[in-house]
CSV table of C-alpha atoms and ligand atoms in Angstrom, one decimal:
chain,number,residue,atom,x,y,z
Y,1,MET,CA,108.1,81.1,10.4
Y,2,THR,CA,110.2,77.9,9.9
Y,3,ARG,CA,109.3,74.7,11.6
Y,4,LEU,CA,111.7,72.8,14.0
Y,5,ASP,CA,112.1,69.3,12.7
Y,6,SER,CA,111.4,66.6,15.2
Y,7,ALA,CA,115.0,65.5,15.4
Y,8,GLN,CA,116.1,69.0,16.6
Y,9,TRP,CA,113.2,69.0,19.1
Y,10,GLN,CA,114.3,65.7,20.5
Y,11,ARG,CA,118.0,66.9,20.7
Y,12,LEU,CA,116.8,69.9,22.6
Y,13,MET,CA,114.8,67.8,25.2
Y,14,GLU,CA,117.7,65.4,25.4
Y,15,TYR,CA,120.2,68.1,26.1
Y,16,LEU,CA,117.9,69.4,28.8
Y,17,ARG,CA,117.6,66.0,30.4
Y,18,ASP,CA,121.5,65.5,30.3
Y,19,ASN,CA,122.6,68.8,31.4
Y,20,HIS,CA,119.7,70.3,33.4
Y,21,GLY,CA,118.0,67.3,34.8
Y,22,ALA,CA,116.9,69.1,37.9
Y,23,ILE,CA,114.5,71.3,36.1
Y,24,CYS,CA,112.9,68.5,33.9
Y,25,ARG,CA,109.5,67.5,34.6
Y,26,GLN,CA,107.0,65.1,33.2
Y,27,TRP,CA,104.8,67.9,32.1
Y,28,PHE,CA,107.5,69.0,29.6
Y,29,GLU,CA,106.0,66.4,27.4
Y,30,GLU,CA,103.2,68.8,26.8
Y,31,LEU,CA,105.5,71.4,25.3
Y,32,GLU,CA,105.2,71.9,21.6
Y,33,PRO,CA,107.7,73.8,19.4
Y,34,VAL,CA,105.7,76.4,17.3
Y,35,GLY,CA,108.6,77.4,15.0
Y,36,MET,CA,111.5,79.7,14.5
Y,37,ASP,CA,111.4,83.3,13.5
Y,38,SER,CA,113.9,86.1,13.5
Y,39,GLY,CA,116.2,84.4,15.9
Y,40,TRP,CA,113.4,83.2,18.2
Y,41,LEU,CA,112.3,79.7,18.8
Y,42,GLU,CA,108.7,79.7,20.0
Y,43,ILE,CA,107.6,77.0,22.4
Y,44,GLN,CA,104.0,76.5,23.2
Y,45,THR,CA,102.9,75.6,26.7
Y,46,ALA,CA,99.6,73.9,27.7
Y,47,THR,CA,98.8,76.5,30.3
Y,48,ASN,CA,99.6,80.1,31.2
Y,49,VAL,CA,101.0,78.9,34.5
Y,50,GLN,CA,103.6,76.7,32.6
Y,51,GLN,CA,104.3,79.6,30.3
Y,52,ASN,CA,104.9,82.1,33.0
Y,53,TYR,CA,107.0,79.6,35.1
Y,54,LEU,CA,109.3,78.6,32.2
Y,55,GLN,CA,109.8,82.2,31.1
Y,56,ASN,CA,110.8,83.2,34.7
Y,57,LYS,CA,112.6,80.1,35.9
Y,58,CYS,CA,113.9,78.0,33.1
Y,59,LEU,CA,114.8,80.4,30.3
Y,60,GLU,CA,118.5,80.0,30.3
Y,61,PRO,CA,118.7,76.3,30.2
Y,62,PHE,CA,116.2,76.3,27.3
Y,63,ASN,CA,118.2,78.9,25.4
Y,64,GLU,CA,121.4,76.8,25.9
Y,65,ALA,CA,119.5,73.6,24.7
Y,66,ALA,CA,117.9,75.4,21.8
Y,67,GLN,CA,121.3,76.7,20.6
Y,68,HIS,CA,122.8,73.2,21.0
Y,69,ALA,CA,120.0,71.6,19.1
Y,70,THR,CA,119.8,74.0,16.2
Y,71,GLY,CA,123.4,75.1,16.0
Y,72,ALA,CA,122.2,78.6,15.7
Y,73,LEU,CA,122.1,81.7,18.1
Y,74,VAL,CA,118.4,81.4,18.9
Y,75,GLY,CA,116.6,82.6,21.9
Y,76,VAL,CA,113.6,80.8,23.4
Y,77,LYS,CA,110.2,82.4,23.8
Y,78,PHE,CA,107.4,80.6,25.7
Y,79,VAL,CA,103.9,81.3,24.5
Y,80,SER,CA,100.6,79.8,25.5
Y,81,GLU,CA,97.5,80.2,23.4
Y,82,THR,CA,96.4,83.1,25.4
Y,83,THR,CA,99.6,84.9,25.4
Y,84,ARG,CA,100.2,84.3,21.7
Y,85,THR,CA,97.4,87.0,21.4
Y,86,ALA,CA,98.4,89.3,24.1
Y,87,SER,CA,101.2,89.6,26.4
Y,88,LEU,CA,100.9,89.5,30.1
Y,89,LYS,CA,102.5,92.4,31.7
Y,90,GLN,CA,102.5,91.6,35.4
Y,91,PRO,CA,103.3,88.1,36.5
Y,92,ALA,CA,102.4,88.8,40.2
Y,93,LEU,CA,98.9,89.5,39.2
Y,94,ILE,CA,98.0,86.2,37.8
Y,95,GLY,CA,95.3,85.4,35.2
Y,96,GLY,CA,94.5,83.0,32.5
Y,97,ASP,CA,95.4,79.3,32.9
Y,98,SER,CA,92.8,77.6,30.9
Y,99,GLY,CA,95.0,76.7,27.8
Y,100,LYS,CA,91.9,77.8,25.9
Y,101,PRO,CA,92.0,80.8,23.7
Y,102,SER,CA,90.3,83.5,25.6
Y,103,SER,CA,89.2,87.0,24.9
Y,104,ASN,CA,91.3,90.0,25.8
Y,105,THR,CA,89.2,90.6,28.9
Y,106,SER,CA,90.6,87.4,30.4
Y,107,ILE,CA,94.1,89.0,30.4
Y,108,PRO,CA,94.7,90.5,33.8
Y,109,ARG,CA,94.5,94.3,33.8
Y,110,PRO,CA,98.1,95.4,33.8
Y,111,LEU,CA,99.1,97.6,36.6
Y,112,PRO,CA,100.0,101.2,36.2
Y,113,ASP,CA,103.5,101.3,34.7
Y,114,HIS,CA,105.1,102.8,37.7
Y,115,MET,CA,103.9,99.9,39.8
Y,116,VAL,CA,105.2,97.2,37.6
Y,117,GLY,CA,108.6,96.0,38.6
Y,118,ASP,CA,109.2,98.7,41.1
Y,119,TYR,CA,108.4,96.6,44.1
Y,120,ASP,CA,108.4,93.1,42.8
Y,121,ALA,CA,112.1,92.4,42.2
Y,122,GLU,CA,111.1,88.7,42.6
Y,123,PRO,CA,107.5,88.2,41.5
Y,124,MET,CA,105.7,85.2,42.9
Y,125,VAL,CA,105.6,82.7,40.0
Y,126,LEU,CA,103.2,79.8,40.3
Y,127,SER,CA,104.9,76.4,39.9
Y,128,PRO,CA,103.1,74.0,37.7
Y,129,ASP,CA,104.4,71.3,40.2
Y,130,TYR,CA,102.3,72.7,43.0
Y,131,SER,CA,98.9,71.4,41.9
Y,132,PHE,CA,96.3,69.4,43.7
Y,133,ASP,CA,97.1,66.5,41.5
Y,134,ASN,CA,100.6,66.5,42.8
Y,135,PHE,CA,99.7,67.0,46.5
Y,136,ILE,CA,99.6,63.9,48.6
Y,137,SER,CA,96.8,64.0,51.3
Y,138,GLY,CA,97.4,62.0,54.4
Y,139,PRO,CA,96.4,62.1,58.0
Y,140,ASN,CA,98.7,65.0,58.6
Y,141,ASN,CA,97.1,67.4,56.1
Y,142,ARG,CA,93.6,66.0,55.3
Y,143,LEU,CA,91.6,68.9,56.7
Y,144,ALA,CA,93.8,71.5,55.2
Y,145,TYR,CA,93.8,69.7,51.8
Y,146,ALA,CA,89.9,69.4,51.8
Y,147,ALA,CA,89.5,73.0,52.8
Y,148,ALA,CA,91.8,74.1,50.1
Y,149,VAL,CA,89.9,72.1,47.5
Y,150,ALA,CA,86.6,73.5,48.7
Y,151,VAL,CA,87.9,77.0,48.6
Y,152,ALA,CA,89.1,76.5,45.0
Y,153,ASP,CA,85.7,75.2,44.1
Y,154,GLN,CA,83.7,78.0,45.7
Y,155,PRO,CA,85.9,80.9,46.3
Y,156,GLY,CA,84.5,83.5,48.7
Y,157,THR,CA,81.8,81.2,50.0
Y,158,ALA,CA,83.2,77.9,51.3
Y,159,TYR,CA,85.6,79.1,54.0
Y,160,ASN,CA,86.6,82.7,54.3
Y,161,PRO,CA,89.4,83.3,55.2
Y,162,LEU,CA,91.2,80.0,54.9
Y,163,PHE,CA,94.2,80.0,57.2
Y,164,ILE,CA,96.6,77.2,56.9
Y,165,HIS,CA,99.4,76.8,59.4
Y,166,GLY,CA,102.3,74.4,60.2
Y,167,GLY,CA,106.1,73.9,60.2
Y,168,VAL,CA,108.4,74.5,57.3
Y,169,GLY,CA,108.3,72.2,54.4
Y,170,LEU,CA,104.9,70.8,55.1
Y,171,GLY,CA,103.1,71.9,52.0
Y,172,LYS,CA,101.5,75.3,52.9
Y,173,THR,CA,102.9,77.1,49.8
Y,174,HIS,CA,101.9,74.1,47.7
Y,175,LEU,CA,98.4,74.2,48.8
Y,176,LEU,CA,98.1,78.0,48.3
Y,177,GLN,CA,99.4,77.7,44.8
Y,178,ALA,CA,97.3,74.7,44.0
Y,179,ILE,CA,94.1,76.8,45.0
Y,180,CYS,CA,95.3,79.5,42.6
Y,181,GLN,CA,95.8,77.1,39.8
Y,182,LYS,CA,92.5,75.3,40.2
Y,183,ILE,CA,90.6,78.5,40.2
Y,184,LEU,CA,92.4,79.8,37.2
Y,185,ASN,CA,91.8,76.5,35.4
Y,186,ALA,CA,88.0,77.0,35.9
Y,187,ASN,CA,87.9,80.6,35.4
Y,188,PRO,CA,90.8,82.5,33.7
Y,189,ASP,CA,89.1,85.8,34.5
Y,190,HIS,CA,89.5,85.5,38.2
Y,191,GLN,CA,91.8,88.2,39.4
Y,192,ILE,CA,94.2,86.6,41.9
Y,193,LEU,CA,96.8,88.4,43.8
Y,194,TYR,CA,99.3,86.0,45.3
Y,195,VAL,CA,102.1,87.7,47.2
Y,196,SER,CA,104.5,86.9,50.1
Y,197,CYS,CA,104.0,88.8,53.3
Y,198,ASP,CA,107.3,90.4,52.8
Y,199,ALA,CA,106.1,91.8,49.4
Y,200,PHE,CA,103.0,93.1,50.9
Y,201,MET,CA,104.9,95.0,53.6
Y,202,ASN,CA,107.6,96.2,51.2
Y,203,GLN,CA,105.1,97.5,48.7
Y,204,PHE,CA,103.1,99.2,51.5
Y,205,PHE,CA,106.2,101.1,52.8
Y,206,GLU,CA,107.2,101.9,49.3
Y,207,CYS,CA,103.9,103.3,48.6
Y,208,VAL,CA,103.8,105.3,51.8
Y,209,ARG,CA,107.1,106.8,51.0
Y,210,ASN,CA,106.1,107.7,47.5
Y,211,GLY,CA,102.6,108.9,48.2
Y,212,GLN,CA,101.1,106.2,46.2
Y,213,MET,CA,98.6,104.9,48.7
Y,214,SER,CA,95.6,104.9,46.2
Y,215,GLU,CA,97.5,102.7,43.9
Y,216,PHE,CA,98.4,100.4,46.8
Y,217,HIS,CA,94.6,100.3,47.7
Y,218,HIS,CA,93.7,99.7,44.2
Y,219,ARG,CA,96.0,96.9,43.8
Y,220,TYR,CA,95.1,94.9,47.0
Y,221,ARG,CA,91.5,95.7,47.4
Y,222,HIS,CA,90.2,95.4,43.8
Y,223,VAL,CA,90.9,91.6,43.5
Y,224,ASP,CA,88.8,88.5,43.5
Y,225,MET,CA,91.1,86.7,45.8
Y,226,LEU,CA,94.1,87.7,48.0
Y,227,VAL,CA,96.6,84.9,48.8
Y,228,ILE,CA,99.3,85.9,51.2
Y,229,ASP,CA,102.1,83.4,52.0
Y,230,ASP,CA,103.8,83.4,55.5
Y,231,ILE,CA,101.5,86.0,57.1
Y,232,HIS,CA,103.3,85.4,60.5
Y,233,PHE,CA,105.9,88.0,59.3
Y,234,LEU,CA,103.2,90.5,60.3
Y,235,ALA,CA,104.2,89.9,63.9
Y,236,ASP,CA,105.5,93.0,65.5
Y,237,LYS,CA,104.8,95.1,62.5
Y,238,GLU,CA,102.2,97.4,63.8
Y,239,ARG,CA,101.6,99.6,60.7
Y,240,SER,CA,101.5,96.7,58.3
Y,241,GLN,CA,99.0,95.1,60.6
Y,242,GLU,CA,96.9,98.1,60.5
Y,243,GLU,CA,97.1,98.3,56.6
Y,244,PHE,CA,96.3,94.6,56.4
Y,245,PHE,CA,93.3,94.9,58.8
Y,246,HIS,CA,91.7,97.4,56.4
Y,247,THR,CA,92.6,95.3,53.2
Y,248,PHE,CA,91.1,92.3,55.0
Y,249,ASN,CA,87.8,94.1,55.9
Y,250,GLU,CA,87.4,95.5,52.4
Y,251,LEU,CA,87.8,92.2,50.7
Y,252,TYR,CA,85.8,90.2,53.3
Y,253,GLN,CA,82.8,92.6,53.1
Y,254,ARG,CA,82.7,92.0,49.3
Y,255,ASP,CA,82.9,88.2,49.9
Y,256,LYS,CA,86.3,88.1,48.2
Y,257,GLN,CA,88.3,85.1,49.2
Y,258,ILE,CA,91.3,85.5,51.4
Y,259,VAL,CA,93.8,82.6,51.9
Y,260,LEU,CA,96.7,82.8,54.3
Y,261,SER,CA,99.5,80.6,55.4
Y,262,SER,CA,101.5,81.0,58.5
Y,263,ASP,CA,104.1,79.0,60.7
Y,264,ALA,CA,101.8,79.3,63.6
Y,265,ALA,CA,98.1,79.3,64.6
Y,266,PRO,CA,96.7,82.9,64.7
Y,267,ASN,CA,96.8,83.1,68.5
Y,268,GLU,CA,100.3,82.0,68.6
Y,269,ILE,CA,101.7,84.5,66.2
Y,270,PRO,CA,103.7,86.9,68.6
Y,271,LYS,CA,102.3,90.4,68.9
Y,272,LEU,CA,99.5,90.0,66.5
Y,273,GLU,CA,96.7,92.4,67.1
Y,274,GLU,CA,93.6,90.8,68.7
Y,275,ARG,CA,91.4,92.0,66.0
Y,276,LEU,CA,93.4,90.3,63.4
Y,277,VAL,CA,93.6,86.9,65.4
Y,278,SER,CA,89.9,87.0,65.7
Y,279,ARG,CA,89.4,87.7,61.9
Y,280,PHE,CA,91.8,84.8,61.0
Y,281,ASN,CA,89.5,82.6,63.0
Y,282,TRP,CA,86.3,83.6,61.3
Y,283,GLY,CA,86.8,81.1,58.6
Y,284,LEU,CA,88.6,77.9,58.8
Y,285,VAL,CA,91.9,77.4,60.5
Y,286,ALA,CA,93.7,74.2,59.5
Y,287,GLN,CA,97.0,72.8,60.4
Y,288,VAL,CA,99.4,70.7,58.3
Y,289,GLY,CA,101.6,68.3,60.4
Y,290,LYS,CA,104.4,66.1,59.7
Y,291,PRO,CA,103.8,63.2,57.2
Y,292,CYS,CA,103.6,59.7,58.5
Y,293,PHE,CA,105.6,56.9,57.0
Y,294,GLU,CA,103.2,56.0,54.3
Y,295,THR,CA,102.5,59.5,53.4
Y,296,ARG,CA,106.3,60.0,53.1
Y,297,ILE,CA,106.5,57.1,50.7
Y,298,ALA,CA,103.7,58.5,48.6
Y,299,ILE,CA,105.4,62.0,48.5
Y,300,LEU,CA,108.6,60.4,47.4
Y,301,ARG,CA,106.9,58.4,44.7
Y,302,ALA,CA,105.0,61.4,43.5
Y,303,LYS,CA,108.2,63.5,43.3
Y,304,ALA,CA,110.0,60.8,41.4
Y,305,GLU,CA,107.2,60.4,39.0
Y,306,LEU,CA,107.1,64.1,38.4
Y,307,ARG,CA,110.6,63.8,37.3
Y,308,SER,CA,109.8,60.8,35.1
Y,309,VAL,CA,112.2,58.5,37.1
Y,310,GLN,CA,111.3,55.1,38.4
Y,311,VAL,CA,112.6,54.5,42.0
Y,312,PRO,CA,112.2,50.9,43.4
Y,313,ASP,CA,110.0,50.6,46.3
Y,314,ASP,CA,112.6,49.5,48.7
Y,315,VAL,CA,114.6,52.6,48.1
Y,316,LEU,CA,111.5,54.9,48.7
Y,317,GLU,CA,111.0,53.0,52.0
Y,318,LEU,CA,114.5,53.4,53.0
Y,319,ILE,CA,114.5,57.1,52.4
Y,320,ALA,CA,111.1,57.4,54.1
Y,321,SER,CA,112.4,55.6,57.2
Y,322,ARG,CA,115.4,57.8,57.4
Y,323,ILE,CA,114.0,61.1,56.7
Y,324,ASP,CA,110.9,62.0,58.8
Y,325,SER,CA,111.0,65.7,59.1
Y,326,ASN,CA,109.1,67.2,56.3
Y,327,ALA,CA,108.3,66.9,52.5
Y,328,ARG,CA,110.9,69.4,51.4
Y,329,GLU,CA,113.7,67.2,52.8
Y,330,LEU,CA,112.2,64.1,51.2
Y,331,GLU,CA,112.1,66.0,47.9
Y,332,GLY,CA,115.7,67.1,48.4
Y,333,ALA,CA,116.8,63.4,48.9
Y,334,ILE,CA,115.0,62.2,45.8
Y,335,THR,CA,116.5,65.0,43.7
Y,336,LYS,CA,119.9,64.2,45.1
Y,337,LEU,CA,119.5,60.5,44.5
Y,338,ILE,CA,118.5,61.0,40.9
Y,339,ALA,CA,121.4,63.4,40.3
Y,340,HIS,CA,123.9,60.9,41.9
Y,341,ALA,CA,122.6,58.1,39.8
Y,342,LYS,CA,122.9,60.3,36.6
Y,343,LEU,CA,126.3,61.7,37.4
Y,344,GLN,CA,127.9,58.3,38.2
Y,345,ASN,CA,125.7,56.5,35.5
Y,346,LEU,CA,124.5,54.0,38.1
Y,347,PRO,CA,121.1,52.5,38.6
Y,348,ILE,CA,118.9,53.7,41.4
Y,349,ASN,CA,119.0,51.0,43.9
Y,350,MET,CA,119.5,50.3,47.6
Y,351,ASP,CA,123.3,50.6,47.5
Y,352,LEU,CA,123.2,54.0,45.9
Y,353,ALA,CA,120.6,55.1,48.4
Y,354,ARG,CA,122.5,53.8,51.3
Y,355,GLU,CA,125.6,55.6,50.1
Y,356,MET,CA,123.8,58.7,49.7
Y,357,LEU,CA,121.9,58.6,52.9
Y,358,GLY,CA,124.9,57.4,54.9
Y,359,ALA,CA,126.9,60.3,54.0
Y,360,ASP,CA,124.2,62.9,54.4
Y,361,ALA,CA,121.1,61.8,56.4
Y,362,PRO,CA,120.9,63.2,59.8
Y,363,ALA,CA,122.8,60.7,61.9
Y,364,PRO,CA,120.5,58.7,64.2
Y,365,ARG,CA,120.8,60.3,67.6
Y,366,ASN,CA,123.1,58.6,69.7
Y,367,ASN,CA,120.6,57.1,72.1
Y,368,GLN,CA,118.2,55.9,69.5
Y,369,VAL,CA,117.6,52.6,67.9
Y,370,THR,CA,117.0,52.7,64.2
Y,371,LEU,CA,114.6,50.7,62.2
Y,372,GLN,CA,117.6,49.5,60.2
Y,373,ALA,CA,119.3,48.1,63.2
Y,374,ILE,CA,116.2,46.1,64.1
Y,375,ILE,CA,115.8,44.7,60.6
Y,376,ASP,CA,119.5,43.8,60.4
Y,377,ALA,CA,119.2,41.9,63.8
Y,378,VAL,CA,116.0,40.1,63.1
Y,379,THR,CA,116.7,39.2,59.4
Y,380,HIS,CA,120.1,37.8,60.4
Y,381,PHE,CA,118.7,35.9,63.3
Y,382,TYR,CA,115.7,34.4,61.5
Y,383,ASN,CA,117.5,34.1,58.1
Y,384,VAL,CA,114.7,36.1,56.3
Y,385,LYS,CA,114.8,38.9,53.9
Y,386,LEU,CA,113.5,42.3,54.5
Y,387,GLN,CA,111.3,42.0,51.3
Y,388,ASP,CA,109.6,38.9,52.9
Y,389,LEU,CA,108.9,41.0,56.1
Y,390,GLN,CA,107.4,43.7,54.0
Y,391,SER,CA,105.3,41.3,51.9
Y,392,ARG,CA,101.8,40.0,52.4
Y,393,ARG,CA,103.2,36.5,53.1
Y,394,ARG,CA,101.5,34.9,56.2
Y,395,HIS,CA,103.7,31.9,56.6
Y,396,LYS,CA,104.7,31.4,60.2
Y,397,SER,CA,108.4,31.6,59.2
Y,398,ILE,CA,107.7,35.2,58.2
Y,399,THR,CA,105.0,36.4,60.5
Y,400,GLU,CA,106.9,35.5,63.6
Y,401,PRO,CA,110.0,37.7,62.8
Y,402,ARG,CA,107.7,40.4,61.4
Y,403,GLN,CA,105.8,40.5,64.8
Y,404,ILE,CA,109.1,40.7,66.6
Y,405,CYS,CA,110.3,43.6,64.4
Y,406,MET,CA,107.2,45.5,65.2
Y,407,TRP,CA,107.5,44.7,68.9
Y,408,LEU,CA,111.1,45.9,68.9
Y,409,ALA,CA,110.3,49.0,66.9
Y,410,ARG,CA,107.5,49.9,69.3
Y,411,LYS,CA,109.7,49.4,72.4
Y,412,ASN,CA,112.8,51.1,71.0
Y,413,THR,CA,111.8,53.8,68.5
Y,414,ARG,CA,109.6,56.8,68.5
Y,415,PHE,CA,107.7,55.6,65.4
Y,416,SER,CA,104.0,55.5,65.7
Y,417,LEU,CA,102.0,52.2,65.3
Y,418,GLU,CA,100.8,53.5,61.9
Y,419,GLU,CA,104.3,54.3,60.7
Y,420,ILE,CA,105.6,50.9,61.9
Y,421,GLY,CA,102.7,49.1,60.1
Y,422,GLY,CA,103.4,51.1,57.0
Y,423,TYR,CA,107.0,50.1,57.0
Y,424,PHE,CA,106.2,46.4,57.3
Y,425,GLY,CA,104.1,46.0,54.3
Y,426,GLY,CA,101.5,48.7,54.6
Y,427,ARG,CA,99.7,47.1,57.6
Y,428,ASP,CA,97.4,49.2,59.7
Y,429,HIS,CA,97.9,50.1,63.3
Y,430,THR,CA,95.5,47.4,64.7
Y,431,THR,CA,97.8,44.8,63.1
Y,432,VAL,CA,100.8,46.3,64.8
Y,433,MET,CA,99.0,46.2,68.1
Y,434,HIS,CA,97.9,42.7,67.6
Y,435,SER,CA,101.5,41.7,66.8
Y,436,ILE,CA,102.8,43.4,69.9
Y,437,LYS,CA,100.2,41.6,72.1
Y,438,THR,CA,101.0,38.3,70.4
Y,439,VAL,CA,104.8,38.7,71.2
Y,440,ASP,CA,103.9,39.7,74.9
Y,441,ALA,CA,101.4,36.8,75.3
Y,442,ARG,CA,103.9,34.2,73.9
Y,443,SER,CA,106.7,35.5,75.9
Y,444,GLU,CA,104.8,34.7,79.0
Y,445,THR,CA,104.3,31.1,78.2
Y,446,ASP,CA,107.2,30.2,76.1
Y,447,ALA,CA,110.6,30.8,77.9
Y,448,THR,CA,112.8,30.0,74.9
Y,449,TYR,CA,110.9,32.4,72.8
Y,450,ALA,CA,111.1,35.1,75.4
Y,451,ALA,CA,114.7,34.6,75.7
Y,452,GLN,CA,115.2,35.0,71.9
Y,453,VAL,CA,113.2,38.3,71.9
Y,454,GLN,CA,115.2,39.6,74.9
Y,455,GLN,CA,118.4,38.7,73.2
Y,456,LEU,CA,117.5,40.6,70.2
Y,457,ASN,CA,116.3,43.5,72.2
Y,458,GLN,CA,119.7,43.7,74.0
Y,459,GLN,CA,121.6,43.2,70.9
Y,460,ILE,CA,120.0,46.3,69.2
Y,461,GLN,CA,120.2,48.3,72.4
Y,462,ALA,CA,123.9,47.5,72.7
Y,463,GLN,CA,124.5,49.2,69.4
Y,464,VAL,CA,123.4,52.7,70.5
G,1,ADP,P1,105.9,75.1,53.2
G,1,ADP,O1,105.4,76.3,52.5
G,1,ADP,O2,104.9,74.6,54.2
G,1,ADP,O3,107.2,75.5,53.9
G,1,ADP,P2,106.1,73.9,50.7
G,1,ADP,O4,104.6,74.1,50.2
G,1,ADP,O5,107.1,74.8,50.1
G,1,ADP,O6,106.2,74.0,52.2
G,1,ADP,O7,106.6,72.4,50.5
G,1,ADP,C1,107.9,72.0,50.3
G,1,ADP,C2,108.2,71.0,49.2
G,1,ADP,O8,107.4,69.8,49.7
G,1,ADP,C3,107.4,71.4,48.0
G,1,ADP,O9,108.3,70.8,46.9
G,1,ADP,C4,106.2,70.7,48.0
G,1,ADP,O10,105.7,70.3,46.7
G,1,ADP,C5,106.3,69.5,48.8
G,1,ADP,N1,105.3,69.0,49.6
G,1,ADP,C6,104.9,69.4,50.8
G,1,ADP,N2,103.8,68.6,51.2
G,1,ADP,C7,103.6,67.8,50.2
G,1,ADP,C8,102.5,66.9,50.0
G,1,ADP,N3,101.6,66.5,50.9
G,1,ADP,N4,102.4,66.3,48.8
G,1,ADP,C9,103.4,66.5,47.8
G,1,ADP,N5,104.3,67.4,48.0
G,1,ADP,C10,104.4,68.0,49.1
G,2,MG,MG1,106.1,78.3,52.2
């Protein structure tokens, strides 16, 4: 096997960054070229999850980059230490993520040939991005996060089943995959079956049709952990519910961990049999909610770091103040910002962020005051900068307009005390409450001050 020289490797990485920036991640730094052999460039990954992910999701860009860097018609093969000795056959049945060499017994038992690929057109591939390290825990998801960690530490005993529910883009799939990855890190032998509810149902009907129910039972009932994403799709599906009921019982009785995600709490899933609702409630039911302002900033920062990109704090704050729906949209905004900067060869700053958000962010609803309008009015009136308002400075010339901003934000927007405090320099909700009381109290005794506050209030309200 010939070695790849370091200049070629650098060229390969640079080509990826320049042409396929969207797939590049900080953990690519852990990749190592092993060498070239008979037209193949072998690249070693730190874990099996990385290997499986790159092989399934990033092969084409890497092939292109390898051909560019070497000037030869090479194909890329990803290997981890485990897979250099044995090949994984079934990506949906995951096993081995230790990065350590392990014996053949740690390789998941391949499924019978006729089950491989027949039903899994799109096998569920774990994303190395979806780890606990990359998950931001905040008031909106603290219980779900803690429970997920506990389950990963003690599968089958901590909470069984673990049922995580909440709206789209709030981190359910991320948590499910983080549990799988943490368990596999600690114990590569753990047999985990991670599927979407759709895949479960499709495989079930396929097996019914082909008279392969014993294979189906074998697949679903002989695992150490069953993880099913978006279980709410069982709504209305009587036969699938029946089958899932027996799968659940079999695993539960043998203390095998079951983890489920759903867009609604068990008793809110339409037409879900009572016996399933009650079983889903046996363990722990935890909700994930919308992230607050500070959590949104932390999520944005984490997503930028994952892409090895520095984004200034004021830009993160601007995005977090404009996008409050869910983490998926936040991630979309960061990805787009990075792409814009790259395409136009511009620095990531407030101008670029405003341009991007202006064009695309959900327009403020007609009858709603935005934080930006408040800030514009107050900074102009008091001749201060937003950075000062967000700083720790306690000089009266800064605290007074800051308090008025908080008062105006509370009166005119739907942001919580916590969010308002977060925006104005990471202050907690008691500080915001105190500011509001201060403005009210002073308005009672100081007519000029009261008139100023009212004037600002009318000014921002007149804009909507
Ligand atoms: P869901 O399954 O609830 O629809 P996902 O788990 O697919 O949502 O999350 C959507 C995106 O948002 C993913 O990229 C995920 O990493 C990210 N995300 C969601 N919540 C968080 C969080 N608390 N910390 C970091 N990233 C998050
Ligand atoms: Mg999901």
